[in-house]
Amino acid sequence: MNEFLRLDTLIHLALWLAIALIAMLIPLLPLYRPDDAWPQPEWFLALTFAWLLRRPAHLPYAAIGLVFLIQDLFLMRPPGLWAMLVMIGAEFLRRRQSMVREMNTLMEWGLVTGVLVAIWLANRLALVIVMTPRPPLDLSLVQLVGTVLTYPVVVVFVQSVLRIRKPATGELDELGRKL
């Protein structure tokens, strides 16, 4: 609980929530989009995973779930399904954060790709089981591939613009605790 109450953690959480708000509102803007437009990658999901692998204390479990649940409601997806799958994927990555610390970017990209494919497949399977209308398979695959391909760009953005880096092995915070 002390980690959550630290000022830098609250500032980073507020920044992530502001980015989440922007990511939710942009698809709702009344911009002209032809019906045959290509689906956009899940930029915010890639940002969440990249951020989580660098500083997991900045993104509490409840915040991730709540933001993606609100996205489900705004974007008219089945409420809670995508949010639950993202939370499962995020916790899987959070548990491997110490292992990812020693990985290079290519191996991290492979791990995140595996998680993205797993939650995409689980989402498709759940929608098929409950016979819910779902986007066409080819467009959904394009969105998945786009998200996977944009992950390295998001990592560069997180590291260079937002200045959120992986902690070095043995790095300590201001209070002398191991990161």
Short mmCIF file of N, CA and C in Angstrom, two decimals:
data_model
loop_
_atom_site.label_atom_id
_atom_site.label_comp_id
_atom_site.label_asym_id
_atom_site.label_seq_id
_atom_site.Cartn_x
_atom_site.Cartn_y
_atom_site.Cartn_z
N MET A 1 0.82 -1.19 0.00
CA MET A 1 0.00 0.00 0.00
C MET A 1 0.86 1.25 0.00
N ASN A 2 2.04 1.19 0.63
CA ASN A 2 2.93 2.36 0.64
C ASN A 2 3.37 2.75 -0.75
N GLU A 3 3.60 1.75 -1.62
CA GLU A 3 4.03 2.06 -2.97
C GLU A 3 2.96 2.87 -3.70
N PHE A 4 1.69 2.54 -3.45
CA PHE A 4 0.61 3.23 -4.13
C PHE A 4 0.49 4.68 -3.67
N LEU A 5 0.84 4.96 -2.44
CA LEU A 5 0.67 6.29 -1.89
C LEU A 5 1.82 7.23 -2.21
N ARG A 6 2.88 6.75 -2.80
CA ARG A 6 4.01 7.62 -3.12
C ARG A 6 3.62 8.59 -4.22
N LEU A 7 4.19 9.79 -4.17
CA LEU A 7 3.81 10.86 -5.09
C LEU A 7 4.12 10.50 -6.54
N ASP A 8 5.28 9.93 -6.82
CA ASP A 8 5.61 9.61 -8.21
C ASP A 8 4.68 8.55 -8.77
N THR A 9 4.24 7.61 -7.93
CA THR A 9 3.29 6.60 -8.38
C THR A 9 1.96 7.24 -8.72
N LEU A 10 1.51 8.17 -7.89
CA LEU A 10 0.24 8.84 -8.16
C LEU A 10 0.32 9.71 -9.40
N ILE A 11 1.45 10.36 -9.62
CA ILE A 11 1.62 11.19 -10.82
C ILE A 11 1.59 10.32 -12.07
N HIS A 12 2.30 9.20 -12.04
CA HIS A 12 2.30 8.32 -13.20
C HIS A 12 0.93 7.69 -13.43
N LEU A 13 0.23 7.35 -12.36
CA LEU A 13 -1.12 6.81 -12.52
C LEU A 13 -2.05 7.87 -13.12
N ALA A 14 -1.93 9.11 -12.67
CA ALA A 14 -2.75 10.19 -13.24
C ALA A 14 -2.43 10.40 -14.72
N LEU A 15 -1.16 10.31 -15.09
CA LEU A 15 -0.78 10.44 -16.50
C LEU A 15 -1.37 9.30 -17.32
N TRP A 16 -1.28 8.08 -16.80
CA TRP A 16 -1.85 6.94 -17.51
C TRP A 16 -3.37 7.08 -17.65
N LEU A 17 -4.03 7.57 -16.62
CA LEU A 17 -5.48 7.77 -16.70
C LEU A 17 -5.85 8.86 -17.70
N ALA A 18 -5.02 9.90 -17.79
CA ALA A 18 -5.26 10.95 -18.79
C ALA A 18 -5.10 10.39 -20.21
N ILE A 19 -4.09 9.57 -20.40
CA ILE A 19 -3.91 8.94 -21.71
C ILE A 19 -5.07 8.00 -22.00
N ALA A 20 -5.56 7.31 -20.98
CA ALA A 20 -6.71 6.42 -21.16
C ALA A 20 -7.95 7.20 -21.57
N LEU A 21 -8.16 8.35 -20.97
CA LEU A 21 -9.30 9.18 -21.33
C LEU A 21 -9.21 9.62 -22.79
N ILE A 22 -8.03 10.03 -23.20
CA ILE A 22 -7.84 10.44 -24.60
C ILE A 22 -8.07 9.24 -25.52
N ALA A 23 -7.55 8.07 -25.14
CA ALA A 23 -7.71 6.87 -25.96
C ALA A 23 -9.18 6.45 -26.06
N MET A 24 -9.98 6.75 -25.04
CA MET A 24 -11.40 6.42 -25.09
C MET A 24 -12.20 7.42 -25.92
N LEU A 25 -11.80 8.68 -25.87
CA LEU A 25 -12.59 9.70 -26.53
C LEU A 25 -12.30 9.83 -28.02
N ILE A 26 -11.10 9.52 -28.45
CA ILE A 26 -10.75 9.67 -29.87
C ILE A 26 -11.64 8.80 -30.78
N PRO A 27 -11.89 7.53 -30.45
CA PRO A 27 -12.78 6.76 -31.33
C PRO A 27 -14.22 7.28 -31.35
N LEU A 28 -14.60 8.06 -30.38
CA LEU A 28 -15.97 8.57 -30.32
C LEU A 28 -16.16 9.89 -31.06
N LEU A 29 -15.06 10.50 -31.49
CA LEU A 29 -15.16 11.77 -32.21
C LEU A 29 -15.86 11.58 -33.54
N PRO A 30 -16.69 12.53 -33.93
CA PRO A 30 -17.44 12.38 -35.19
C PRO A 30 -16.59 12.75 -36.41
N LEU A 31 -15.56 11.97 -36.64
CA LEU A 31 -14.70 12.18 -37.80
C LEU A 31 -15.18 11.29 -38.94
N TYR A 32 -14.95 11.71 -40.15
CA TYR A 32 -15.34 10.90 -41.30
C TYR A 32 -14.44 9.68 -41.40
N ARG A 33 -15.07 8.53 -41.40
CA ARG A 33 -14.35 7.28 -41.62
C ARG A 33 -15.16 6.44 -42.59
N PRO A 34 -14.57 6.11 -43.72
CA PRO A 34 -15.32 5.24 -44.64
C PRO A 34 -15.56 3.88 -44.02
N ASP A 35 -16.58 3.21 -44.50
CA ASP A 35 -16.95 1.91 -43.93
C ASP A 35 -15.87 0.85 -44.11
N ASP A 36 -15.06 0.99 -45.14
CA ASP A 36 -14.05 -0.03 -45.39
C ASP A 36 -12.68 0.35 -44.83
N ALA A 37 -12.65 1.19 -43.82
CA ALA A 37 -11.38 1.62 -43.23
C ALA A 37 -10.74 0.45 -42.48
N TRP A 38 -9.42 0.45 -42.46
CA TRP A 38 -8.69 -0.57 -41.72
C TRP A 38 -8.84 -0.32 -40.23
N PRO A 39 -8.95 -1.38 -39.45
CA PRO A 39 -9.04 -1.18 -37.99
C PRO A 39 -7.72 -0.66 -37.42
N GLN A 40 -7.83 0.18 -36.45
CA GLN A 40 -6.65 0.75 -35.80
C GLN A 40 -6.09 -0.24 -34.78
N PRO A 41 -4.77 -0.22 -34.58
CA PRO A 41 -4.20 -1.08 -33.54
C PRO A 41 -4.67 -0.63 -32.16
N GLU A 42 -4.57 -1.53 -31.22
CA GLU A 42 -4.92 -1.22 -29.83
C GLU A 42 -3.71 -0.52 -29.19
N TRP A 43 -3.55 0.76 -29.48
CA TRP A 43 -2.41 1.53 -28.98
C TRP A 43 -2.39 1.55 -27.46
N PHE A 44 -3.55 1.76 -26.87
CA PHE A 44 -3.59 1.90 -25.41
C PHE A 44 -3.26 0.58 -24.71
N LEU A 45 -3.67 -0.53 -25.29
CA LEU A 45 -3.33 -1.84 -24.73
C LEU A 45 -1.81 -2.05 -24.79
N ALA A 46 -1.20 -1.72 -25.91
CA ALA A 46 0.25 -1.85 -26.04
C ALA A 46 0.96 -0.92 -25.05
N LEU A 47 0.43 0.29 -24.88
CA LEU A 47 1.00 1.23 -23.92
C LEU A 47 0.90 0.69 -22.50
N THR A 48 -0.24 0.11 -22.17
CA THR A 48 -0.44 -0.45 -20.83
C THR A 48 0.55 -1.58 -20.56
N PHE A 49 0.72 -2.47 -21.52
CA PHE A 49 1.65 -3.58 -21.32
C PHE A 49 3.10 -3.10 -21.24
N ALA A 50 3.47 -2.14 -22.08
CA ALA A 50 4.84 -1.62 -22.03
C ALA A 50 5.10 -0.92 -20.71
N TRP A 51 4.14 -0.13 -20.25
CA TRP A 51 4.27 0.58 -18.98
C TRP A 51 4.35 -0.41 -17.82
N LEU A 52 3.49 -1.42 -17.86
CA LEU A 52 3.42 -2.41 -16.80
C LEU A 52 4.73 -3.19 -16.67
N LEU A 53 5.37 -3.48 -17.78
CA LEU A 53 6.62 -4.23 -17.73
C LEU A 53 7.78 -3.38 -17.23
N ARG A 54 7.64 -2.06 -17.30
CA ARG A 54 8.70 -1.20 -16.81
C ARG A 54 8.50 -0.82 -15.34
N ARG A 55 7.33 -0.42 -14.97
CA ARG A 55 7.03 -0.01 -13.59
C ARG A 55 5.66 -0.54 -13.19
N PRO A 56 5.58 -1.79 -12.74
CA PRO A 56 4.27 -2.36 -12.40
C PRO A 56 3.58 -1.68 -11.22
N ALA A 57 4.34 -1.03 -10.35
CA ALA A 57 3.73 -0.37 -9.19
C ALA A 57 2.92 0.86 -9.61
N HIS A 58 3.17 1.39 -10.81
CA HIS A 58 2.45 2.58 -11.26
C HIS A 58 1.03 2.26 -11.71
N LEU A 59 0.77 1.01 -12.06
CA LEU A 59 -0.55 0.64 -12.58
C LEU A 59 -1.20 -0.42 -11.69
N PRO A 60 -2.03 0.00 -10.76
CA PRO A 60 -2.70 -0.99 -9.90
C PRO A 60 -3.69 -1.83 -10.71
N TYR A 61 -3.90 -3.01 -10.23
CA TYR A 61 -4.78 -3.97 -10.87
C TYR A 61 -6.18 -3.39 -11.08
N ALA A 62 -6.72 -2.75 -10.06
CA ALA A 62 -8.08 -2.21 -10.15
C ALA A 62 -8.18 -1.10 -11.19
N ALA A 63 -7.15 -0.27 -11.32
CA ALA A 63 -7.18 0.80 -12.31
C ALA A 63 -7.23 0.25 -13.73
N ILE A 64 -6.44 -0.78 -13.98
CA ILE A 64 -6.45 -1.40 -15.32
C ILE A 64 -7.83 -1.97 -15.62
N GLY A 65 -8.39 -2.70 -14.67
CA GLY A 65 -9.70 -3.29 -14.88
C GLY A 65 -10.79 -2.25 -15.09
N LEU A 66 -10.78 -1.21 -14.28
CA LEU A 66 -11.80 -0.18 -14.39
C LEU A 66 -11.71 0.58 -15.71
N VAL A 67 -10.51 0.93 -16.13
CA VAL A 67 -10.34 1.67 -17.38
C VAL A 67 -10.79 0.83 -18.57
N PHE A 68 -10.40 -0.44 -18.60
CA PHE A 68 -10.80 -1.26 -19.73
C PHE A 68 -12.28 -1.63 -19.68
N LEU A 69 -12.88 -1.68 -18.50
CA LEU A 69 -14.33 -1.88 -18.40
C LEU A 69 -15.06 -0.66 -18.95
N ILE A 70 -14.59 0.52 -18.62
CA ILE A 70 -15.21 1.74 -19.16
C ILE A 70 -15.03 1.79 -20.67
N GLN A 71 -13.87 1.36 -21.16
CA GLN A 71 -13.67 1.30 -22.62
C GLN A 71 -14.66 0.33 -23.26
N ASP A 72 -14.90 -0.81 -22.61
CA ASP A 72 -15.89 -1.75 -23.13
C ASP A 72 -17.25 -1.09 -23.26
N LEU A 73 -17.63 -0.33 -22.26
CA LEU A 73 -18.94 0.32 -22.29
C LEU A 73 -19.00 1.41 -23.36
N PHE A 74 -17.96 2.22 -23.47
CA PHE A 74 -17.93 3.30 -24.46
C PHE A 74 -17.89 2.76 -25.88
N LEU A 75 -17.13 1.70 -26.11
CA LEU A 75 -16.95 1.18 -27.46
C LEU A 75 -17.95 0.08 -27.81
N MET A 76 -18.92 -0.13 -26.92
CA MET A 76 -20.02 -1.06 -27.14
C MET A 76 -19.56 -2.49 -27.40
N ARG A 77 -18.57 -2.91 -26.62
CA ARG A 77 -18.14 -4.31 -26.63
C ARG A 77 -18.88 -5.02 -25.51
N PRO A 78 -18.89 -6.35 -25.50
CA PRO A 78 -19.53 -7.05 -24.37
C PRO A 78 -18.88 -6.60 -23.06
N PRO A 79 -19.67 -6.07 -22.15
CA PRO A 79 -19.10 -5.47 -20.93
C PRO A 79 -18.33 -6.48 -20.08
N GLY A 80 -17.09 -6.16 -19.84
CA GLY A 80 -16.28 -6.93 -18.93
C GLY A 80 -15.43 -8.02 -19.55
N LEU A 81 -15.77 -8.50 -20.74
CA LEU A 81 -15.01 -9.61 -21.32
C LEU A 81 -13.59 -9.17 -21.67
N TRP A 82 -13.47 -8.11 -22.46
CA TRP A 82 -12.14 -7.64 -22.86
C TRP A 82 -11.38 -7.14 -21.64
N ALA A 83 -12.08 -6.47 -20.72
CA ALA A 83 -11.43 -5.98 -19.50
C ALA A 83 -10.86 -7.13 -18.68
N MET A 84 -11.62 -8.21 -18.55
CA MET A 84 -11.15 -9.36 -17.79
C MET A 84 -9.93 -9.99 -18.47
N LEU A 85 -9.97 -10.13 -19.78
CA LEU A 85 -8.86 -10.74 -20.50
C LEU A 85 -7.61 -9.87 -20.42
N VAL A 86 -7.78 -8.55 -20.51
CA VAL A 86 -6.63 -7.65 -20.38
C VAL A 86 -6.05 -7.73 -18.97
N MET A 87 -6.91 -7.82 -17.97
CA MET A 87 -6.42 -7.94 -16.59
C MET A 87 -5.65 -9.24 -16.39
N ILE A 88 -6.12 -10.32 -16.98
CA ILE A 88 -5.41 -11.60 -16.88
C ILE A 88 -4.06 -11.49 -17.57
N GLY A 89 -4.04 -10.91 -18.77
CA GLY A 89 -2.77 -10.72 -19.47
C GLY A 89 -1.84 -9.79 -18.73
N ALA A 90 -2.37 -8.73 -18.14
CA ALA A 90 -1.55 -7.80 -17.39
C ALA A 90 -0.96 -8.45 -16.15
N GLU A 91 -1.73 -9.25 -15.47
CA GLU A 91 -1.20 -9.94 -14.29
C GLU A 91 -0.16 -10.99 -14.67
N PHE A 92 -0.37 -11.65 -15.80
CA PHE A 92 0.63 -12.59 -16.29
C PHE A 92 1.96 -11.86 -16.52
N LEU A 93 1.89 -10.70 -17.15
CA LEU A 93 3.11 -9.93 -17.40
C LEU A 93 3.68 -9.35 -16.11
N ARG A 94 2.82 -8.91 -15.21
CA ARG A 94 3.30 -8.36 -13.94
C ARG A 94 4.09 -9.39 -13.15
N ARG A 95 3.63 -10.64 -13.18
CA ARG A 95 4.32 -11.70 -12.44
C ARG A 95 5.68 -12.03 -13.06
N ARG A 96 5.86 -11.69 -14.33
CA ARG A 96 7.13 -11.96 -15.00
C ARG A 96 8.00 -10.72 -15.15
N GLN A 97 7.67 -9.67 -14.44
CA GLN A 97 8.40 -8.41 -14.57
C GLN A 97 9.86 -8.55 -14.21
N SER A 98 10.18 -9.32 -13.19
CA SER A 98 11.58 -9.49 -12.81
C SER A 98 12.35 -10.27 -13.87
N MET A 99 11.68 -11.20 -14.54
CA MET A 99 12.31 -11.95 -15.61
C MET A 99 12.50 -11.06 -16.85
N VAL A 100 11.53 -10.20 -17.12
CA VAL A 100 11.58 -9.33 -18.29
C VAL A 100 12.67 -8.28 -18.12
N ARG A 101 13.02 -7.97 -16.89
CA ARG A 101 14.05 -6.97 -16.62
C ARG A 101 15.36 -7.32 -17.32
N GLU A 102 15.69 -8.62 -17.39
CA GLU A 102 16.93 -9.05 -18.03
C GLU A 102 16.77 -9.34 -19.52
N MET A 103 15.55 -9.29 -20.03
CA MET A 103 15.31 -9.58 -21.45
C MET A 103 15.67 -8.39 -22.31
N ASN A 104 16.06 -8.68 -23.54
CA ASN A 104 16.21 -7.59 -24.49
C ASN A 104 14.84 -7.26 -25.08
N THR A 105 14.78 -6.23 -25.88
CA THR A 105 13.49 -5.77 -26.39
C THR A 105 12.83 -6.79 -27.31
N LEU A 106 13.62 -7.52 -28.08
CA LEU A 106 13.07 -8.51 -28.99
C LEU A 106 12.39 -9.65 -28.23
N MET A 107 13.00 -10.11 -27.15
CA MET A 107 12.39 -11.18 -26.35
C MET A 107 11.15 -10.66 -25.62
N GLU A 108 11.21 -9.42 -25.15
CA GLU A 108 10.03 -8.82 -24.51
C GLU A 108 8.89 -8.71 -25.51
N TRP A 109 9.22 -8.31 -26.74
CA TRP A 109 8.22 -8.20 -27.80
C TRP A 109 7.57 -9.56 -28.05
N GLY A 110 8.37 -10.63 -28.05
CA GLY A 110 7.83 -11.97 -28.24
C GLY A 110 6.90 -12.37 -27.10
N LEU A 111 7.27 -12.05 -25.87
CA LEU A 111 6.42 -12.36 -24.73
C LEU A 111 5.09 -11.61 -24.81
N VAL A 112 5.16 -10.33 -25.11
CA VAL A 112 3.94 -9.53 -25.21
C VAL A 112 3.09 -10.00 -26.39
N THR A 113 3.73 -10.39 -27.49
CA THR A 113 2.99 -10.92 -28.63
C THR A 113 2.23 -12.17 -28.23
N GLY A 114 2.87 -13.05 -27.48
CA GLY A 114 2.19 -14.25 -27.01
C GLY A 114 0.99 -13.92 -26.15
N VAL A 115 1.12 -12.95 -25.27
CA VAL A 115 -0.01 -12.54 -24.42
C VAL A 115 -1.12 -11.92 -25.26
N LEU A 116 -0.76 -11.07 -26.22
CA LEU A 116 -1.77 -10.45 -27.09
C LEU A 116 -2.52 -11.50 -27.89
N VAL A 117 -1.81 -12.46 -28.45
CA VAL A 117 -2.46 -13.53 -29.22
C VAL A 117 -3.37 -14.36 -28.31
N ALA A 118 -2.91 -14.65 -27.11
CA ALA A 118 -3.72 -15.45 -26.18
C ALA A 118 -5.01 -14.74 -25.80
N ILE A 119 -4.93 -13.45 -25.48
CA ILE A 119 -6.17 -12.77 -25.09
C ILE A 119 -7.07 -12.54 -26.30
N TRP A 120 -6.47 -12.38 -27.49
CA TRP A 120 -7.28 -12.25 -28.71
C TRP A 120 -8.03 -13.55 -28.97
N LEU A 121 -7.33 -14.68 -28.88
CA LEU A 121 -7.98 -15.97 -29.10
C LEU A 121 -9.06 -16.25 -28.05
N ALA A 122 -8.77 -15.94 -26.81
CA ALA A 122 -9.76 -16.15 -25.74
C ALA A 122 -11.00 -15.28 -25.97
N ASN A 123 -10.80 -14.06 -26.44
CA ASN A 123 -11.91 -13.16 -26.73
C ASN A 123 -12.76 -13.73 -27.87
N ARG A 124 -12.09 -14.15 -28.95
CA ARG A 124 -12.83 -14.71 -30.08
C ARG A 124 -13.59 -15.97 -29.67
N LEU A 125 -12.94 -16.82 -28.89
CA LEU A 125 -13.58 -18.06 -28.45
C LEU A 125 -14.80 -17.77 -27.57
N ALA A 126 -14.66 -16.82 -26.66
CA ALA A 126 -15.79 -16.47 -25.78
C ALA A 126 -16.95 -15.89 -26.59
N LEU A 127 -16.64 -15.06 -27.57
CA LEU A 127 -17.70 -14.49 -28.40
C LEU A 127 -18.38 -15.56 -29.25
N VAL A 128 -17.63 -16.55 -29.71
CA VAL A 128 -18.23 -17.65 -30.47
C VAL A 128 -19.11 -18.50 -29.57
N ILE A 129 -18.65 -18.78 -28.36
CA ILE A 129 -19.41 -19.64 -27.45
C ILE A 129 -20.76 -19.03 -27.10
N VAL A 130 -20.79 -17.73 -26.83
CA VAL A 130 -22.06 -17.09 -26.45
C VAL A 130 -22.81 -16.54 -27.66
N MET A 131 -22.31 -16.82 -28.85
CA MET A 131 -22.94 -16.43 -30.12
C MET A 131 -23.21 -14.94 -30.20
N THR A 132 -22.24 -14.17 -29.80
CA THR A 132 -22.32 -12.71 -29.89
C THR A 132 -21.76 -12.26 -31.23
N PRO A 133 -22.37 -11.26 -31.85
CA PRO A 133 -21.78 -10.75 -33.09
C PRO A 133 -20.36 -10.27 -32.84
N ARG A 134 -19.49 -10.59 -33.76
CA ARG A 134 -18.08 -10.21 -33.61
C ARG A 134 -17.59 -9.63 -34.93
N PRO A 135 -16.51 -8.88 -34.87
CA PRO A 135 -15.98 -8.32 -36.11
C PRO A 135 -15.47 -9.43 -37.03
N PRO A 136 -15.42 -9.16 -38.32
CA PRO A 136 -14.90 -10.19 -39.24
C PRO A 136 -13.49 -10.62 -38.84
N LEU A 137 -13.19 -11.88 -39.10
CA LEU A 137 -11.92 -12.45 -38.68
C LEU A 137 -10.74 -11.73 -39.32
N ASP A 138 -10.84 -11.39 -40.60
CA ASP A 138 -9.71 -10.74 -41.25
C ASP A 138 -9.43 -9.36 -40.67
N LEU A 139 -10.45 -8.58 -40.37
CA LEU A 139 -10.23 -7.26 -39.77
C LEU A 139 -9.71 -7.38 -38.34
N SER A 140 -10.20 -8.38 -37.63
CA SER A 140 -9.72 -8.60 -36.27
C SER A 140 -8.26 -9.02 -36.28
N LEU A 141 -7.87 -9.85 -37.24
CA LEU A 141 -6.47 -10.25 -37.37
C LEU A 141 -5.59 -9.07 -37.74
N VAL A 142 -6.09 -8.20 -38.60
CA VAL A 142 -5.33 -6.99 -38.99
C VAL A 142 -5.09 -6.13 -37.75
N GLN A 143 -6.11 -5.99 -36.92
CA GLN A 143 -5.95 -5.21 -35.69
C GLN A 143 -4.93 -5.85 -34.76
N LEU A 144 -4.96 -7.17 -34.61
CA LEU A 144 -4.00 -7.88 -33.77
C LEU A 144 -2.58 -7.69 -34.31
N VAL A 145 -2.39 -7.90 -35.59
CA VAL A 145 -1.06 -7.75 -36.19
C VAL A 145 -0.59 -6.30 -36.07
N GLY A 146 -1.50 -5.36 -36.26
CA GLY A 146 -1.14 -3.95 -36.09
C GLY A 146 -0.70 -3.63 -34.67
N THR A 147 -1.39 -4.21 -33.70
CA THR A 147 -1.01 -3.99 -32.30
C THR A 147 0.36 -4.59 -32.01
N VAL A 148 0.59 -5.78 -32.53
CA VAL A 148 1.89 -6.43 -32.32
C VAL A 148 3.01 -5.62 -32.97
N LEU A 149 2.76 -5.12 -34.18
CA LEU A 149 3.79 -4.36 -34.88
C LEU A 149 4.03 -2.98 -34.29
N THR A 150 3.04 -2.42 -33.63
CA THR A 150 3.22 -1.09 -33.03
C THR A 150 3.82 -1.16 -31.63
N TYR A 151 3.92 -2.35 -31.05
CA TYR A 151 4.46 -2.45 -29.69
C TYR A 151 5.87 -1.85 -29.57
N PRO A 152 6.80 -2.14 -30.48
CA PRO A 152 8.13 -1.51 -30.34
C PRO A 152 8.08 0.02 -30.42
N VAL A 153 7.18 0.56 -31.23
CA VAL A 153 7.04 2.02 -31.30
C VAL A 153 6.54 2.56 -29.97
N VAL A 154 5.60 1.85 -29.37
CA VAL A 154 5.07 2.26 -28.07
C VAL A 154 6.15 2.17 -27.01
N VAL A 155 7.00 1.15 -27.07
CA VAL A 155 8.09 1.02 -26.11
C VAL A 155 9.05 2.20 -26.23
N VAL A 156 9.36 2.60 -27.46
CA VAL A 156 10.23 3.77 -27.66
C VAL A 156 9.56 5.01 -27.09
N PHE A 157 8.26 5.16 -27.30
CA PHE A 157 7.53 6.31 -26.75
C PHE A 157 7.56 6.31 -25.23
N VAL A 158 7.33 5.15 -24.63
CA VAL A 158 7.31 5.05 -23.16
C VAL A 158 8.69 5.37 -22.59
N GLN A 159 9.74 4.89 -23.25
CA GLN A 159 11.07 5.10 -22.71
C GLN A 159 11.62 6.49 -23.00
N SER A 160 11.36 7.03 -24.19
CA SER A 160 11.98 8.31 -24.53
C SER A 160 11.11 9.51 -24.16
N VAL A 161 9.83 9.44 -24.39
CA VAL A 161 8.96 10.59 -24.11
C VAL A 161 8.48 10.58 -22.66
N LEU A 162 7.96 9.46 -22.21
CA LEU A 162 7.43 9.39 -20.85
C LEU A 162 8.52 9.12 -19.80
N ARG A 163 9.71 8.73 -20.25
CA ARG A 163 10.86 8.47 -19.37
C ARG A 163 10.57 7.38 -18.33
N ILE A 164 9.91 6.33 -18.77
CA ILE A 164 9.63 5.19 -17.90
C ILE A 164 10.48 4.04 -18.41
N ARG A 165 11.48 3.69 -17.64
CA ARG A 165 12.44 2.67 -18.03
C ARG A 165 12.36 1.48 -17.09
N LYS A 166 12.89 0.36 -17.57
CA LYS A 166 12.98 -0.82 -16.72
C LYS A 166 13.99 -0.52 -15.61
N PRO A 167 13.70 -0.94 -14.40
CA PRO A 167 14.71 -0.77 -13.34
C PRO A 167 15.89 -1.71 -13.59
N ALA A 168 17.07 -1.23 -13.29
CA ALA A 168 18.26 -2.08 -13.42
C ALA A 168 18.25 -3.12 -12.31
N THR A 169 18.94 -4.20 -12.54
CA THR A 169 19.03 -5.25 -11.53
C THR A 169 19.66 -4.69 -10.26
N GLY A 170 18.99 -4.83 -9.15
CA GLY A 170 19.49 -4.33 -7.88
C GLY A 170 19.20 -2.86 -7.63
N GLU A 171 18.47 -2.20 -8.53
CA GLU A 171 18.17 -0.78 -8.34
C GLU A 171 17.23 -0.59 -7.15
N LEU A 172 17.47 0.47 -6.40
CA LEU A 172 16.66 0.78 -5.23
C LEU A 172 15.88 2.06 -5.46
N ASP A 173 14.73 2.16 -4.81
CA ASP A 173 13.98 3.41 -4.89
C ASP A 173 14.50 4.39 -3.85
N GLU A 174 13.82 5.52 -3.70
CA GLU A 174 14.26 6.57 -2.78
C GLU A 174 14.25 6.12 -1.33
N LEU A 175 13.42 5.14 -1.00
CA LEU A 175 13.31 4.66 0.37
C LEU A 175 14.21 3.46 0.64
N GLY A 176 15.04 3.08 -0.34
CA GLY A 176 15.97 1.99 -0.14
C GLY A 176 15.39 0.61 -0.38
N ARG A 177 14.20 0.55 -0.97
CA ARG A 177 13.59 -0.74 -1.27
C ARG A 177 13.97 -1.19 -2.68
N LYS A 178 14.07 -2.49 -2.85
CA LYS A 178 14.43 -3.03 -4.15
C LYS A 178 13.28 -2.88 -5.11
N LEU A 179 13.57 -2.46 -6.34
CA LEU A 179 12.54 -2.34 -7.38
C LEU A 179 12.39 -3.63 -8.15
#
